[in-house]
Amino acid sequence: MATKAQQHIAIIGGGPGGLMLALVLQKKGIRSTIYEREISDQNAKRGGSLDIHEDSGQLALREVGLLEQFQAIARYSGQDLRLFDKHGKIHIDNVADDNAPGDRPEIDRGKLCELLLNALEPGCIRYGYKLVEALPLDEGKHELRFDNGHTDIVDLVVGADGAFSRVRPLLTDAVAEYTGISRVDLSIDSTAHPELAAFNSRGSMFALGDNKSISGQLNGDGRIRVGLSFRADRDWLDHCGVAFDQPGEAKQQLLTYFDDWAESLKSYIRCADGAIMTRRIYTLPIGLRWDTQPGVTLIGDAAHLAPPAGDGVNLAMRDAMELALSIVQHKGDLVKAIETYERKMFAYSSGSAQMSYESFNLMLSDDAVTKVKNLLEKFLEGADSSE
Ligand SMILES: Cc1cc2nc3c(=O)[nH]c(=O)nc-3n(C[C@H](O)[C@H](O)[C@H](O)COP(=O)(O)OP(=O)(O)OC[C@H]3O[C@@H](n4cnc5c(N)ncnc54)[C@H](O)[C@@H]3O)c2cc1C
């Protein structure tokens, strides 16, 4: 068995999970290499603000000594939360208490990843390396083949490569399935629209009705990220006829889907500027497990992709911490380290994936406002009583 000093650990993917794994290992004196398909860091472009939980994401940040830096830039006011029906009537107006910081402050994805990247030793991440396949060899080793022609033989390959992981097929036949929900993402300069900014709050708002939703989330750069969600066939975004590449025309077409919604809510489409993005929401089977294999494992979305409901990045960072600490604890025995990590990860991630799946579906269900209101009130009561 290779000793700890000799082991070559490859992490596929430089998202929050991969970066955190390399950083915890680095703090423990273990070298690893991240292989990222993009030619430079693209995390800032991949979505908006993320809430980082005290009992998962923040634990990992504490482990790598970055909790104080995180707290200095995190937006505690971003925990404001508003729920509307399609007529613009407000059903929940939760204002974060500035004197009693909550346990789920917000940070922009780009800022979080910048924090991790700045703490990593130079040269630990290789950009422009897209994994094409990983082939099992003897004694748990794997040969990695990249699209730039590079190959490498490693003692441990960790798939931190997200929803469509190229490492996952080594462990399971499960693939990410379309949930039946598609999203259109727009963005608004809140400083140019003070009325809308006040309506939105300092955090997030959701307006629900007719199995659709409009959501708005204020980001650290002053822009409101807007999401329009629809129940739709997998191909709907391609054949719905909305000219997504011509924002002016697309906005007019998108407004027709919300014809009888309140003007205050339609402003989220009217005031949008810049490019319009589309995405389909995917999930892995809830409670996915596999038999431990030598020399390979998964973290984050590659392991337990679920619809976005506020847990994904937290789980990815917790996975990273648990795996790294297990490698340290089991010294050179990588099989034992993987087995211990996976057993623990399966237990905490399956409950969270189930909750994400249920709450996400509730948002686009019949009488969604009443159901989501009940759920949020329980959640907010729980948050109050735990302080
Ligand atoms: C709209 C939206 C909103 C969300 N909001 C929240 C939220 O508020 N809170 C929260 O906790 N979570 C949220 N999530 C979920 C969260 O974004 C993910 O769970 C999280 O990013 C997972 O991190 P990861 O590192 O596992 O994977 P990713 O962030 O997907 O990173 C994977 C990395 O792997 C790279 N990669 C992929 N394939 C290859 C390959 N073949 N070779 C090399 N590199 C590769 C990619 O380029 C990427 O850098 C949201 C998700 C969406 C879609």
GROMACS .gro file of N, CA, C and O in nm, residues 230-286:
model
  228
  230PHE      N    1  -4.113   2.687  -1.428
  230PHE     CA    2  -4.231   2.632  -1.496
  230PHE      C    3  -4.228   2.480  -1.487
  230PHE      O    4  -4.120   2.420  -1.499
  231ARG      N    5  -4.344   2.419  -1.473
  231ARG     CA    6  -4.353   2.274  -1.496
  231ARG      C    7  -4.363   2.255  -1.647
  231ARG      O    8  -4.452   2.313  -1.711
  232ALA      N    9  -4.274   2.178  -1.704
  232ALA     CA   10  -4.268   2.171  -1.850
  232ALA      C   11  -4.196   2.045  -1.895
  232ALA      O   12  -4.115   1.989  -1.820
  233ASP      N   13  -4.226   2.003  -2.021
  233ASP     CA   14  -4.153   1.891  -2.081
  233ASP      C   15  -4.005   1.927  -2.089
  233ASP      O   16  -3.969   2.044  -2.098
  234ARG      N   17  -3.925   1.823  -2.101
  234ARG     CA   18  -3.780   1.843  -2.107
  234ARG      C   19  -3.741   1.936  -2.224
  234ARG      O   20  -3.647   2.014  -2.213
  235ASP      N   21  -3.815   1.926  -2.335
  235ASP     CA   22  -3.777   2.003  -2.455
  235ASP      C   23  -3.844   2.140  -2.463
  235ASP      O   24  -3.824   2.212  -2.561
  236TRP      N   25  -3.925   2.174  -2.364
  236TRP     CA   26  -4.006   2.296  -2.373
  236TRP      C   27  -3.921   2.420  -2.400
  236TRP      O   28  -3.958   2.505  -2.482
  237LEU      N   29  -3.808   2.433  -2.333
  237LEU     CA   30  -3.725   2.553  -2.351
  237LEU      C   31  -3.683   2.569  -2.497
  237LEU      O   32  -3.666   2.681  -2.546
  238ASP      N   33  -3.668   2.457  -2.567
  238ASP     CA   34  -3.624   2.463  -2.708
  238ASP      C   35  -3.739   2.497  -2.803
  238ASP      O   36  -3.717   2.559  -2.906
  239HIS      N   37  -3.861   2.449  -2.769
  239HIS     CA   38  -3.968   2.470  -2.867
  239HIS      C   39  -4.079   2.564  -2.822
  239HIS      O   40  -4.182   2.578  -2.887
  240CYS      N   41  -4.059   2.637  -2.708
  240CYS     CA   42  -4.167   2.725  -2.660
  240CYS      C   43  -4.179   2.852  -2.744
  240CYS      O   44  -4.277   2.927  -2.731
  241GLY      N   45  -4.079   2.879  -2.827
  241GLY     CA   46  -4.089   2.995  -2.916
  241GLY      C   47  -4.038   3.125  -2.855
  241GLY      O   48  -4.042   3.229  -2.921
  242VAL      N   49  -3.992   3.122  -2.730
  242VAL     CA   50  -3.938   3.245  -2.669
  242VAL      C   51  -3.796   3.267  -2.723
  242VAL      O   52  -3.713   3.175  -2.722
  243ALA      N   53  -3.772   3.390  -2.770
  243ALA     CA   54  -3.641   3.422  -2.831
  243ALA      C   55  -3.542   3.458  -2.720
  243ALA      O   56  -3.509   3.575  -2.700
  244PHE      N   57  -3.494   3.355  -2.648
  244PHE     CA   58  -3.410   3.381  -2.530
  244PHE      C   59  -3.283   3.459  -2.564
  244PHE      O   60  -3.226   3.525  -2.478
  245ASP      N   61  -3.238   3.451  -2.690
  245ASP     CA   62  -3.116   3.524  -2.728
  245ASP      C   63  -3.145   3.670  -2.766
  245ASP      O   64  -3.054   3.744  -2.800
  246GLN      N   65  -3.273   3.710  -2.762
  246GLN     CA   66  -3.309   3.850  -2.788
  246GLN      C   67  -3.390   3.900  -2.669
  246GLN      O   68  -3.515   3.894  -2.669
  247PRO      N   69  -3.320   3.947  -2.564
  247PRO     CA   70  -3.385   3.974  -2.435
  247PRO      C   71  -3.510   4.062  -2.444
  247PRO      O   72  -3.609   4.035  -2.375
  248GLY      N   73  -3.507   4.167  -2.527
  248GLY     CA   74  -3.623   4.258  -2.534
  248GLY      C   75  -3.750   4.183  -2.576
  248GLY      O   76  -3.855   4.192  -2.511
  249GLU      N   77  -3.738   4.106  -2.682
  249GLU     CA   78  -3.851   4.030  -2.734
  249GLU      C   79  -3.889   3.918  -2.635
  249GLU      O   80  -4.007   3.893  -2.608
  250ALA      N   81  -3.787   3.854  -2.581
  250ALA     CA   82  -3.812   3.742  -2.489
  250ALA      C   83  -3.892   3.789  -2.366
  250ALA      O   84  -3.983   3.721  -2.319
  251LYS      N   85  -3.860   3.909  -2.316
  251LYS     CA   86  -3.931   3.959  -2.197
  251LYS      C   87  -4.080   3.976  -2.227
  251LYS      O   88  -4.165   3.940  -2.145
  252GLN      N   89  -4.110   4.029  -2.347
  252GLN     CA   90  -4.252   4.045  -2.384
  252GLN      C   91  -4.320   3.908  -2.390
  252GLN      O   92  -4.433   3.891  -2.343
  253GLN      N   93  -4.252   3.810  -2.447
  253GLN     CA   94  -4.310   3.675  -2.457
  253GLN      C   95  -4.325   3.612  -2.319
  253GLN      O   96  -4.427   3.547  -2.290
  254LEU      N   97  -4.227   3.634  -2.232
  254LEU     CA   98  -4.235   3.575  -2.098
  254LEU      C   99  -4.349   3.636  -2.017
  254LEU      O  100  -4.414   3.567  -1.937
  255LEU      N  101  -4.374   3.766  -2.039
  255LEU     CA  102  -4.484   3.833  -1.966
  255LEU      C  103  -4.619   3.766  -1.995
  255LEU      O  104  -4.707   3.763  -1.908
  256THR      N  105  -4.635   3.709  -2.113
  256THR     CA  106  -4.764   3.647  -2.148
  256THR      C  107  -4.792   3.524  -2.058
  256THR      O  108  -4.908   3.487  -2.040
  257TYR      N  109  -4.686   3.464  -2.004
  257TYR     CA  110  -4.708   3.349  -1.914
  257TYR      C  111  -4.759   3.394  -1.776
  257TYR      O  112  -4.801   3.313  -1.696
  258PHE      N  113  -4.749   3.527  -1.750
  258PHE     CA  114  -4.789   3.579  -1.618
  258PHE      C  115  -4.893   3.690  -1.635
  258PHE      O  116  -4.902   3.782  -1.553
  259ASP      N  117  -4.974   3.678  -1.743
  259ASP     CA  118  -5.074   3.779  -1.780
  259ASP      C  119  -5.156   3.832  -1.664
  259ASP      O  120  -5.171   3.953  -1.647
  260ASP      N  121  -5.215   3.738  -1.583
  260ASP     CA  122  -5.305   3.781  -1.476
  260ASP      C  123  -5.234   3.788  -1.340
  260ASP      O  124  -5.298   3.777  -1.237
  261TRP      N  125  -5.101   3.805  -1.340
  261TRP     CA  126  -5.028   3.823  -1.214
  261TRP      C  127  -5.018   3.972  -1.184
  261TRP      O  128  -5.031   4.057  -1.274
  262ALA      N  129  -4.993   4.007  -1.058
  262ALA     CA  130  -4.985   4.148  -1.015
  262ALA      C  131  -4.874   4.221  -1.090
  262ALA      O  132  -4.770   4.162  -1.121
  263GLU      N  133  -4.896   4.351  -1.114
  263GLU     CA  134  -4.796   4.432  -1.184
  263GLU      C  135  -4.664   4.434  -1.107
  263GLU      O  136  -4.556   4.434  -1.166
  264SER      N  137  -4.676   4.437  -0.971
  264SER     CA  138  -4.554   4.441  -0.889
  264SER      C  139  -4.466   4.319  -0.917
  264SER      O  140  -4.343   4.326  -0.911
  265LEU      N  141  -4.529   4.207  -0.949
  265LEU     CA  142  -4.452   4.085  -0.977
  265LEU      C  143  -4.403   4.083  -1.122
  265LEU      O  144  -4.291   4.039  -1.150
  266LYS      N  145  -4.485   4.134  -1.212
  266LYS     CA  146  -4.443   4.138  -1.353
  266LYS      C  147  -4.323   4.232  -1.371
  266LYS      O  148  -4.248   4.219  -1.467
  267SER      N  149  -4.304   4.325  -1.274
  267SER     CA  150  -4.187   4.415  -1.282
  267SER      C  151  -4.057   4.336  -1.282
  267SER      O  152  -3.954   4.384  -1.331
  268TYR      N  153  -4.059   4.218  -1.222
  268TYR     CA  154  -3.936   4.136  -1.218
  268TYR      C  155  -3.893   4.096  -1.359
  268TYR      O  156  -3.777   4.068  -1.384
  269ILE      N  157  -3.989   4.092  -1.452
  269ILE     CA  158  -3.953   4.062  -1.591
  269ILE      C  159  -3.925   4.193  -1.665
  269ILE      O  160  -3.823   4.206  -1.733
  270ARG      N  161  -4.013   4.291  -1.646
  270ARG     CA  162  -4.000   4.419  -1.719
  270ARG      C  163  -3.867   4.488  -1.691
  270ARG      O  164  -3.806   4.545  -1.781
  271CYS      N  165  -3.824   4.486  -1.564
  271CYS     CA  166  -3.703   4.563  -1.526
  271CYS      C  167  -3.573   4.489  -1.557
  271CYS      O  168  -3.465   4.544  -1.535
  272ALA      N  169  -3.583   4.365  -1.603
  272ALA     CA  170  -3.460   4.287  -1.625
  272ALA      C  171  -3.378   4.349  -1.738
  272ALA      O  172  -3.433   4.402  -1.834
  273ASP      N  173  -3.246   4.343  -1.721
  273ASP     CA  174  -3.158   4.386  -1.830
  273ASP      C  175  -3.053   4.277  -1.851
  273ASP      O  176  -3.036   4.190  -1.767
  274GLY      N  177  -2.986   4.282  -1.964
  274GLY     CA  178  -2.879   4.185  -1.990
  274GLY      C  179  -2.932   4.051  -2.039
  274GLY      O  180  -3.049   4.036  -2.075
  275ALA      N  181  -2.840   3.955  -2.040
  275ALA     CA  182  -2.868   3.824  -2.101
  275ALA      C  183  -2.972   3.745  -2.021
  275ALA      O  184  -2.986   3.764  -1.900
  276ILE      N  185  -3.044   3.660  -2.091
  276ILE     CA  186  -3.139   3.568  -2.027
  276ILE      C  187  -3.082   3.427  -2.038
  276ILE      O  188  -3.038   3.386  -2.146
  277MET      N  189  -3.080   3.356  -1.927
  277MET     CA  190  -3.026   3.219  -1.927
  277MET      C  191  -3.139   3.120  -1.900
  277MET      O  192  -3.236   3.154  -1.832
  278THR      N  193  -3.122   2.999  -1.950
  278THR     CA  194  -3.223   2.896  -1.921
  278THR      C  195  -3.154   2.774  -1.861
  278THR      O  196  -3.035   2.751  -1.885
  279ARG      N  197  -3.227   2.699  -1.781
  279ARG     CA  198  -3.171   2.575  -1.727
  279ARG      C  199  -3.283   2.477  -1.694
  279ARG      O  200  -3.394   2.517  -1.659
  280ARG      N  201  -3.249   2.350  -1.708
  280ARG     CA  202  -3.340   2.244  -1.665
  280ARG      C  203  -3.292   2.197  -1.528
  280ARG      O  204  -3.172   2.190  -1.505
  281ILE      N  205  -3.386   2.162  -1.442
  281ILE     CA  206  -3.348   2.118  -1.308
  281ILE      C  207  -3.344   1.964  -1.306
  281ILE      O  208  -3.442   1.899  -1.343
  282TYR      N  209  -3.231   1.911  -1.264
  282TYR     CA  210  -3.209   1.765  -1.261
  282TYR      C  211  -3.195   1.715  -1.118
  282TYR      O  212  -3.163   1.791  -1.027
  283THR      N  213  -3.217   1.586  -1.102
  283THR     CA  214  -3.191   1.523  -0.971
  283THR      C  215  -3.139   1.381  -0.989
  283THR      O  216  -3.171   1.316  -1.090
  284LEU      N  217  -3.061   1.336  -0.893
  284LEU     CA  218  -3.025   1.193  -0.886
  284LEU      C  219  -3.134   1.123  -0.805
  284LEU      O  220  -3.209   1.190  -0.732
  285PRO      N  221  -3.145   0.991  -0.815
  285PRO     CA  222  -3.242   0.921  -0.729
  285PRO      C  223  -3.214   0.954  -0.583
  285PRO      O  224  -3.098   0.952  -0.539
  286ILE      N  225  -3.322   0.988  -0.509
  286ILE     CA  226  -3.305   1.023  -0.367
  286ILE      C  227  -3.255   0.900  -0.291
  286ILE      O  228  -3.305   0.790  -0.310
   0.00000   0.00000   0.00000
